[in-house]
Structures are given as C-alpha cells and as structure tokens.
Short mmCIF file of C-alpha atoms in Angstrom, two decimals:
data_model
loop_
_atom_site.label_atom_id
_atom_site.label_comp_id
_atom_site.label_asym_id
_atom_site.label_seq_id
_atom_site.Cartn_x
_atom_site.Cartn_y
_atom_site.Cartn_z
CA MET A 22 21.12 -19.41 -4.60
CA ALA A 23 20.56 -16.61 -2.40
CA THR A 24 20.62 -15.72 1.36
CA ILE A 25 17.12 -14.62 2.48
CA LEU A 26 15.82 -13.48 5.69
CA ILE A 27 12.11 -13.89 6.34
CA VAL A 28 10.55 -11.66 9.10
CA GLU A 29 7.11 -12.78 9.85
CA ASP A 30 5.32 -13.00 13.44
CA ASP A 31 2.99 -15.84 12.19
CA ASN A 32 4.90 -18.99 13.03
CA ASP A 33 3.13 -21.17 10.66
CA PHE A 34 3.06 -18.69 7.88
CA ARG A 35 6.83 -18.27 8.33
CA ALA A 36 7.52 -22.05 8.24
CA VAL A 37 5.49 -22.50 5.04
CA MET A 38 7.40 -19.88 3.27
CA ARG A 39 10.82 -20.99 4.79
CA ASP A 40 10.16 -24.63 3.40
CA ALA A 41 9.12 -23.25 0.18
CA LEU A 42 12.23 -21.16 -0.35
CA SER A 43 14.57 -23.69 1.06
CA GLY A 44 13.00 -26.21 -1.17
CA VAL A 45 14.25 -24.43 -4.26
CA GLY A 46 17.59 -24.22 -2.61
CA HIS A 47 17.90 -20.66 -1.06
CA ASP A 48 19.82 -20.38 2.31
CA VAL A 49 16.91 -19.06 4.62
CA THR A 50 17.07 -17.31 7.81
CA GLU A 51 14.09 -16.41 10.13
CA ALA A 52 13.24 -13.72 12.44
CA ARG A 53 10.13 -13.40 14.37
CA ASP A 54 9.86 -9.65 14.65
CA ALA A 55 11.63 -6.61 13.60
CA ALA A 56 14.11 -6.26 16.59
CA GLU A 57 15.33 -9.96 15.83
CA ALA A 58 15.61 -9.04 12.16
CA LEU A 59 17.81 -6.20 12.70
CA GLU A 60 19.98 -8.41 14.97
CA LYS A 61 20.39 -10.83 12.16
CA ILE A 62 20.94 -8.06 9.54
CA ALA A 63 23.92 -6.56 11.69
CA GLY A 64 25.70 -9.69 11.64
CA TRP A 65 25.15 -11.09 8.09
CA SER A 66 24.58 -9.74 4.73
CA TYR A 67 21.39 -10.84 3.05
CA ASP A 68 20.67 -11.12 -0.43
CA LEU A 69 16.83 -10.38 0.14
CA VAL A 70 14.72 -9.61 3.07
CA ILE A 71 10.96 -10.84 3.08
CA THR A 72 9.14 -8.73 5.55
CA ASP A 73 5.51 -8.72 6.98
CA ILE A 74 4.12 -5.20 7.51
CA LEU A 75 1.88 -5.30 10.34
CA MET A 76 3.70 -7.02 13.36
CA PRO A 77 3.52 -6.18 17.09
CA GLN A 78 5.98 -3.89 18.65
CA VAL A 79 8.07 -2.55 15.89
CA ASP A 80 6.33 -2.68 12.34
CA GLY A 81 7.57 -3.57 9.01
CA LEU A 82 7.60 -0.01 7.85
CA SER A 83 10.10 0.90 10.71
CA LEU A 84 12.07 -2.12 9.66
CA ILE A 85 12.41 -1.21 5.94
CA ARG A 86 13.69 2.35 7.28
CA GLU A 87 16.18 0.70 9.25
CA ILE A 88 17.29 -1.58 6.43
CA GLU A 89 17.57 1.62 4.16
CA THR A 90 19.96 2.80 6.67
CA VAL A 91 22.00 -0.04 7.68
CA ALA A 92 21.99 -2.12 4.51
CA PRO A 93 20.67 0.16 1.59
CA LYS A 94 21.45 -1.97 -1.13
CA THR A 95 19.36 -5.05 0.22
CA PRO A 96 16.16 -5.43 -1.75
CA VAL A 97 12.99 -6.11 0.21
CA ILE A 98 9.76 -7.75 -0.77
CA ALA A 99 6.66 -6.58 1.50
CA ILE A 100 4.04 -8.89 2.40
CA SER A 101 0.71 -8.15 4.47
CA GLY A 102 -2.63 -9.50 4.76
CA GLY A 103 -3.56 -6.45 6.76
CA ASP A 104 -5.40 -6.80 10.23
CA ALA A 105 -8.95 -6.26 11.48
CA ALA A 106 -8.77 -2.64 10.92
CA ILE A 107 -6.04 -2.12 8.03
CA PRO A 108 -6.76 -3.86 4.53
CA PRO A 109 -3.68 -4.92 2.51
CA ALA A 110 -4.61 -2.21 0.19
CA VAL A 111 -3.54 0.38 2.73
CA SER A 112 -0.40 -1.42 4.58
CA LEU A 113 0.97 -2.33 1.09
CA THR A 114 0.42 1.12 -0.49
CA ALA A 115 2.42 2.47 2.70
CA THR A 116 5.41 0.38 1.45
CA LYS A 117 4.85 1.44 -2.22
CA ALA A 118 5.22 5.12 -0.93
CA MET A 119 8.43 4.04 0.41
CA GLY A 120 9.58 2.92 -2.99
CA VAL A 121 9.14 -0.85 -2.29
CA SER A 122 8.64 -2.03 -5.85
CA HIS A 123 7.64 -5.84 -4.96
CA ARG A 124 4.59 -6.45 -2.64
CA LEU A 125 2.32 -9.52 -1.88
CA ALA A 126 -0.94 -9.35 -0.40
CA LYS A 127 -1.40 -12.40 2.03
CA PRO A 128 -2.82 -15.06 1.23
CA PHE A 129 -0.72 -15.59 -1.82
CA ARG A 130 0.15 -18.75 -3.55
CA LEU A 131 3.87 -20.20 -2.98
CA LYS A 132 4.13 -20.12 -6.68
CA GLU A 133 3.50 -16.27 -6.52
CA LEU A 134 6.10 -15.89 -3.66
CA LEU A 135 8.72 -17.84 -5.78
CA SER A 136 8.21 -16.29 -8.82
CA THR A 137 8.34 -12.68 -7.07
CA VAL A 138 11.60 -13.68 -5.45
CA ASP A 139 13.12 -14.83 -8.94
CA GLU A 140 12.22 -11.52 -10.19
CA VAL A 141 13.77 -9.63 -7.48
CA LEU A 142 16.96 -11.75 -7.52
CA GLY A 143 17.24 -11.43 -11.35
CA MET B 13 -6.04 48.30 6.18
CA MET B 14 -3.84 45.27 6.78
CA ARG B 15 -2.63 46.86 10.11
CA ARG B 16 -6.00 47.43 11.29
CA ASP B 17 -7.21 43.59 10.49
CA ALA B 18 -4.22 42.39 12.40
CA GLN B 19 -5.01 44.59 15.25
CA SER B 20 -8.52 43.36 15.45
CA ILE B 21 -7.65 39.72 15.14
CA SER B 22 -5.02 39.99 17.87
CA SER B 23 -7.30 41.83 20.23
CA ARG B 24 -9.23 38.54 20.19
CA SER B 25 -6.22 36.48 20.97
CA ASP B 26 -2.53 36.85 22.61
CA LYS B 27 -1.11 35.62 19.22
CA VAL B 28 -2.16 36.18 15.56
CA VAL B 29 -0.78 32.93 14.54
CA GLN B 30 -1.23 30.22 17.00
CA GLY B 31 0.48 27.27 15.48
CA PRO B 32 -0.78 24.17 13.39
CA ASP B 33 -4.50 23.40 13.94
CA PRO B 34 -5.39 19.71 13.45
CA ILE B 35 -9.04 20.99 12.18
CA GLY B 36 -7.41 23.44 9.66
CA VAL B 37 -4.88 20.74 8.37
CA ALA B 38 -7.69 18.26 7.93
CA GLU B 39 -9.77 20.75 5.99
CA LEU B 40 -6.80 21.54 3.84
CA TYR B 41 -6.10 17.73 2.94
CA GLU B 42 -10.00 17.38 2.53
CA GLN B 43 -9.81 20.38 -0.02
CA ALA B 44 -7.28 18.43 -2.10
CA ILE B 45 -9.10 15.16 -1.88
CA ARG B 46 -12.14 16.76 -3.03
CA VAL B 47 -10.63 18.01 -6.13
CA ILE B 48 -9.31 14.53 -6.95
CA TYR B 49 -12.78 13.16 -6.37
CA SER B 50 -14.46 15.71 -8.40
CA GLU B 51 -12.07 14.88 -11.29
CA ALA B 52 -12.80 11.17 -10.83
CA PHE B 53 -16.51 11.62 -10.95
CA ALA B 54 -16.03 14.09 -14.06
CA ALA B 55 -14.34 11.10 -16.01
CA GLY B 56 -17.71 9.15 -15.22
CA LEU B 57 -16.03 6.70 -12.46
CA ASN B 58 -16.35 6.70 -9.01
CA PRO B 59 -13.46 6.50 -6.50
CA ALA B 60 -13.99 2.57 -6.09
CA GLN B 61 -14.02 2.05 -9.51
CA TRP B 62 -10.75 4.11 -10.04
CA ASN B 63 -9.32 1.74 -7.28
CA ALA B 64 -10.14 -1.26 -9.17
CA LEU B 65 -8.49 0.01 -12.29
CA ARG B 66 -5.24 0.75 -10.44
CA TYR B 67 -5.39 -2.65 -8.67
CA LEU B 68 -5.73 -4.49 -11.97
CA SER B 69 -3.01 -2.47 -13.68
CA SER B 70 -0.36 -3.59 -11.03
CA ALA B 71 -1.64 -6.85 -9.44
CA LEU B 72 0.12 -10.14 -10.37
CA PRO B 73 -1.99 -11.77 -13.09
CA GLU B 74 -2.98 -14.61 -10.52
CA ARG B 75 -4.46 -12.06 -8.53
CA ARG B 76 -6.67 -10.21 -10.86
CA THR B 77 -9.84 -11.96 -9.61
CA PRO B 78 -12.94 -10.51 -8.07
CA SER B 79 -12.05 -12.28 -4.66
CA ALA B 80 -8.51 -11.26 -4.63
CA PHE B 81 -9.56 -7.63 -5.10
CA ALA B 82 -12.04 -7.80 -2.32
CA GLN B 83 -9.53 -9.30 0.05
CA TYR B 84 -7.04 -6.41 -0.93
CA HIS B 85 -9.39 -3.77 -0.10
CA HIS B 86 -11.39 -5.28 2.86
CA VAL B 87 -14.93 -5.21 0.89
CA THR B 88 -17.36 -7.74 0.39
CA ARG B 89 -17.35 -9.84 -2.66
CA GLY B 90 -20.53 -8.35 -3.42
CA THR B 91 -19.25 -4.86 -3.26
CA ALA B 92 -16.29 -6.06 -5.36
CA ALA B 93 -18.58 -7.64 -7.95
CA GLN B 94 -20.52 -4.36 -8.26
CA THR B 95 -17.58 -2.36 -9.00
CA ILE B 96 -16.02 -4.67 -11.39
CA ASN B 97 -19.48 -5.31 -13.24
CA ALA B 98 -19.62 -1.56 -13.64
CA LEU B 99 -16.31 -1.24 -15.15
CA GLU B 100 -17.10 -4.25 -17.58
CA ARG B 101 -20.44 -2.49 -18.60
CA LYS B 102 -18.32 0.53 -19.36
CA GLY B 103 -15.88 -1.56 -21.62
CA LEU B 104 -13.00 -0.84 -19.39
CA VAL B 105 -12.41 -4.27 -17.82
CA SER B 106 -12.92 -7.90 -19.37
CA LYS B 107 -13.52 -10.95 -17.89
CA ARG B 108 -12.27 -14.49 -19.05
CA PRO B 109 -12.42 -18.00 -17.49
CA ASP B 110 -9.38 -18.86 -15.30
CA GLU B 111 -7.36 -21.51 -17.38
CA THR B 112 -6.52 -23.43 -13.79
CA ASP B 113 -9.78 -23.05 -11.97
CA GLY B 114 -12.93 -23.45 -14.24
CA ARG B 115 -15.06 -21.64 -11.67
CA ALA B 116 -13.02 -18.62 -11.44
CA VAL B 117 -12.83 -15.55 -13.58
CA ARG B 118 -9.50 -13.44 -14.66
CA LEU B 119 -9.85 -9.89 -14.91
CA GLU B 120 -8.12 -7.82 -17.59
CA LEU B 121 -7.95 -3.96 -18.39
CA THR B 122 -9.10 -3.57 -21.85
CA GLU B 123 -7.53 -1.19 -24.15
CA ALA B 124 -10.09 1.43 -23.01
CA GLY B 125 -9.16 0.71 -19.53
CA HIS B 126 -5.51 1.38 -19.89
CA ALA B 127 -6.55 4.78 -21.70
CA MET B 128 -8.70 5.71 -18.90
CA LEU B 129 -5.82 4.95 -16.14
CA SER B 130 -3.73 7.27 -18.21
CA LYS B 131 -6.06 9.92 -17.17
CA ASP B 132 -6.06 8.93 -13.33
CA PRO B 133 -6.97 11.91 -11.21
CA LEU B 134 -4.58 10.64 -8.74
CA ASN B 135 -1.82 11.97 -10.84
CA LEU B 136 -2.70 15.36 -9.94
CA LEU B 137 -1.86 14.82 -6.42
CA ALA B 138 1.28 12.87 -7.58
CA GLU B 139 2.48 15.94 -9.62
CA ALA B 140 2.09 18.08 -6.62
CA PHE B 141 3.99 15.86 -4.52
CA ALA B 142 6.75 15.52 -7.11
CA GLN B 143 7.20 19.35 -6.70
CA LEU B 144 8.63 18.85 -3.17
CA PRO B 145 12.14 18.49 -2.41
CA ARG B 146 13.17 15.00 -1.20
CA ASN B 147 12.98 15.86 2.57
CA ARG B 148 9.63 17.25 2.43
CA LEU B 149 8.34 14.12 0.25
CA GLU B 150 9.82 11.98 2.65
CA ALA B 151 8.04 13.79 5.48
CA ALA B 152 4.77 13.70 3.66
CA MET B 153 5.18 9.89 3.22
CA MET B 154 5.69 9.23 6.84
CA ILE B 155 2.78 11.32 7.76
CA GLY B 156 0.63 9.81 5.13
CA GLN B 157 1.59 6.46 6.45
CA GLN B 158 0.80 7.46 10.09
CA VAL B 159 -2.26 9.35 9.59
CA THR B 160 -3.90 6.95 7.12
CA MET B 161 -3.48 4.05 9.35
CA GLU B 162 -4.68 5.97 12.33
CA VAL B 163 -7.66 6.90 10.51
CA TYR B 164 -8.47 3.10 9.63
CA ARG B 165 -7.89 2.05 13.34
CA ARG B 166 -10.12 4.73 14.78
CA VAL B 167 -13.10 3.84 12.25
CA SER B 168 -12.53 0.18 13.03
CA ARG B 169 -13.02 0.97 16.89
CA ARG B 170 -16.35 2.60 16.37
#
C-alpha cells in the first residue's frame, strides 16, 4: 500500500477522502493548505500527493510547482470543484497545462478517486 | 523612407518603442483566438460544442453525463443539454441509459465524433506553442494560468 498526502482546505471533504483511502489500506497524511503540505513533503517521501487547486493563500498550482522542484518524482492528482468565479474546467485545465495527467472534478464518487489512485500507483 | 517614418513617430513621443502595451497584447491574443473560432465554425460547430467533444473524449466514463459536463464548465443544465442535443443531431455524440442509474444517461463520442475531434482547431494553437523552446512554453503556461483566472474573476465581480 502507498503513502499518500492529501492537501485540501475543506475539512469534511478531506476526512471523507482520508477514510476512503485508509479504508483500502493506504497510509494517509493530511495537510490543510499548501504551506503545511510543503512542511510534510520536506520531512517525508510520499508515493502520491492529492491536492485541491483553489485554496486560500498559496494555491494548488504553486504547490505543484514546488513539488516538481523538491520531489520531482512524486505523482500528483489534482482535484477541484472550482469556486464562484472559476469553473473546474479552468482550474483543472491549468493543471493539465503543467502536465498533471490525472485530474478529478469535484464532486466525484469515492469509487472514481480510488480507481484514479490505483491507476496512478500502477 | 523608413528613416522619415521613424522620425515622424519619434516626434510625437520621446521613445519609438515604449514597451509592452496591455491593450496591444490583448489584441494580439484575440487575433489568434479569432482564427481558432473561425476554424471552429467552419467545421460546423460552435466553441461550446467543441468543448463538449473535448470533455467527452477525456472524462472518466462515470463523468460522461450532461450534469457532470454542466458542473465542469459552470453552465446551466439547460445550456449543457442544448449543446449535447446539437452534437447528437449531428451524429457526433450518442446517448445510452446509465446501467447503475436508470434516470441518468451516459454520453459517448461516436466514430464521427472521434473523427471530428482529430480536426480540432485548438491543435493549431497547440502546434504553435509546441514550436516554443521549453522556457518560453513554461512562461506561456504560467501567463495563461494567471491571465485566464484573472479574467474569470473579473467577470464574476461585474
């Protein structure tokens, strides 16, 4: 099973993802924002990072750029429900432009999350 | 001749080239987008219909529904249905009942839909970007992210 870091500012949504991934045996760590995520990445090597894109302060795009620098081999799954101004089509296309191959628009079913995680981890 | 033109311009201003002009940059991008849109309409589809084709070619099977498409693009279900119905009439998209939810429909690109997508006018722009060296492509990516999101935020504040 894999070590997975979930970066998501919505506590409820983060907990649902954590439970689903822990439930199938993954070792899950949580971060509420990009700054906390970077602290955790500095101290541990993760098999996968799942990150929200539109977060307060530092957004997921900046976090992915940092991950490319400090942990370039770590795969990333981008998730986004957009916000009042920006649809998921825009926030997730922004990650596609960075080369993030696996992206999920919120809301998604846990089955979709688990199958995407399986695909990324091979 | 060139010299005289340059002199006449410089007489109106201290510098002939005054640095990047946001309006000029916006017009430049608009020119490229206009070509893409013109090619899009020439193929018989509007930009929203091209978006739907692209969406259906890459979305997870579970997300190939009218409501997921509407959520993804922040459009109403009515607008999404209109776009998808037009593609269905053109034979580019087919609908079938969802096996797990009898009330829902799943959308699939037809063979003609896949063939149409291979002529996506967006490829023109992608090919132009592909000509750029990596550092300029990265700069274009970051500018695209920042400018696109800023445009959406400004529209939502109106």
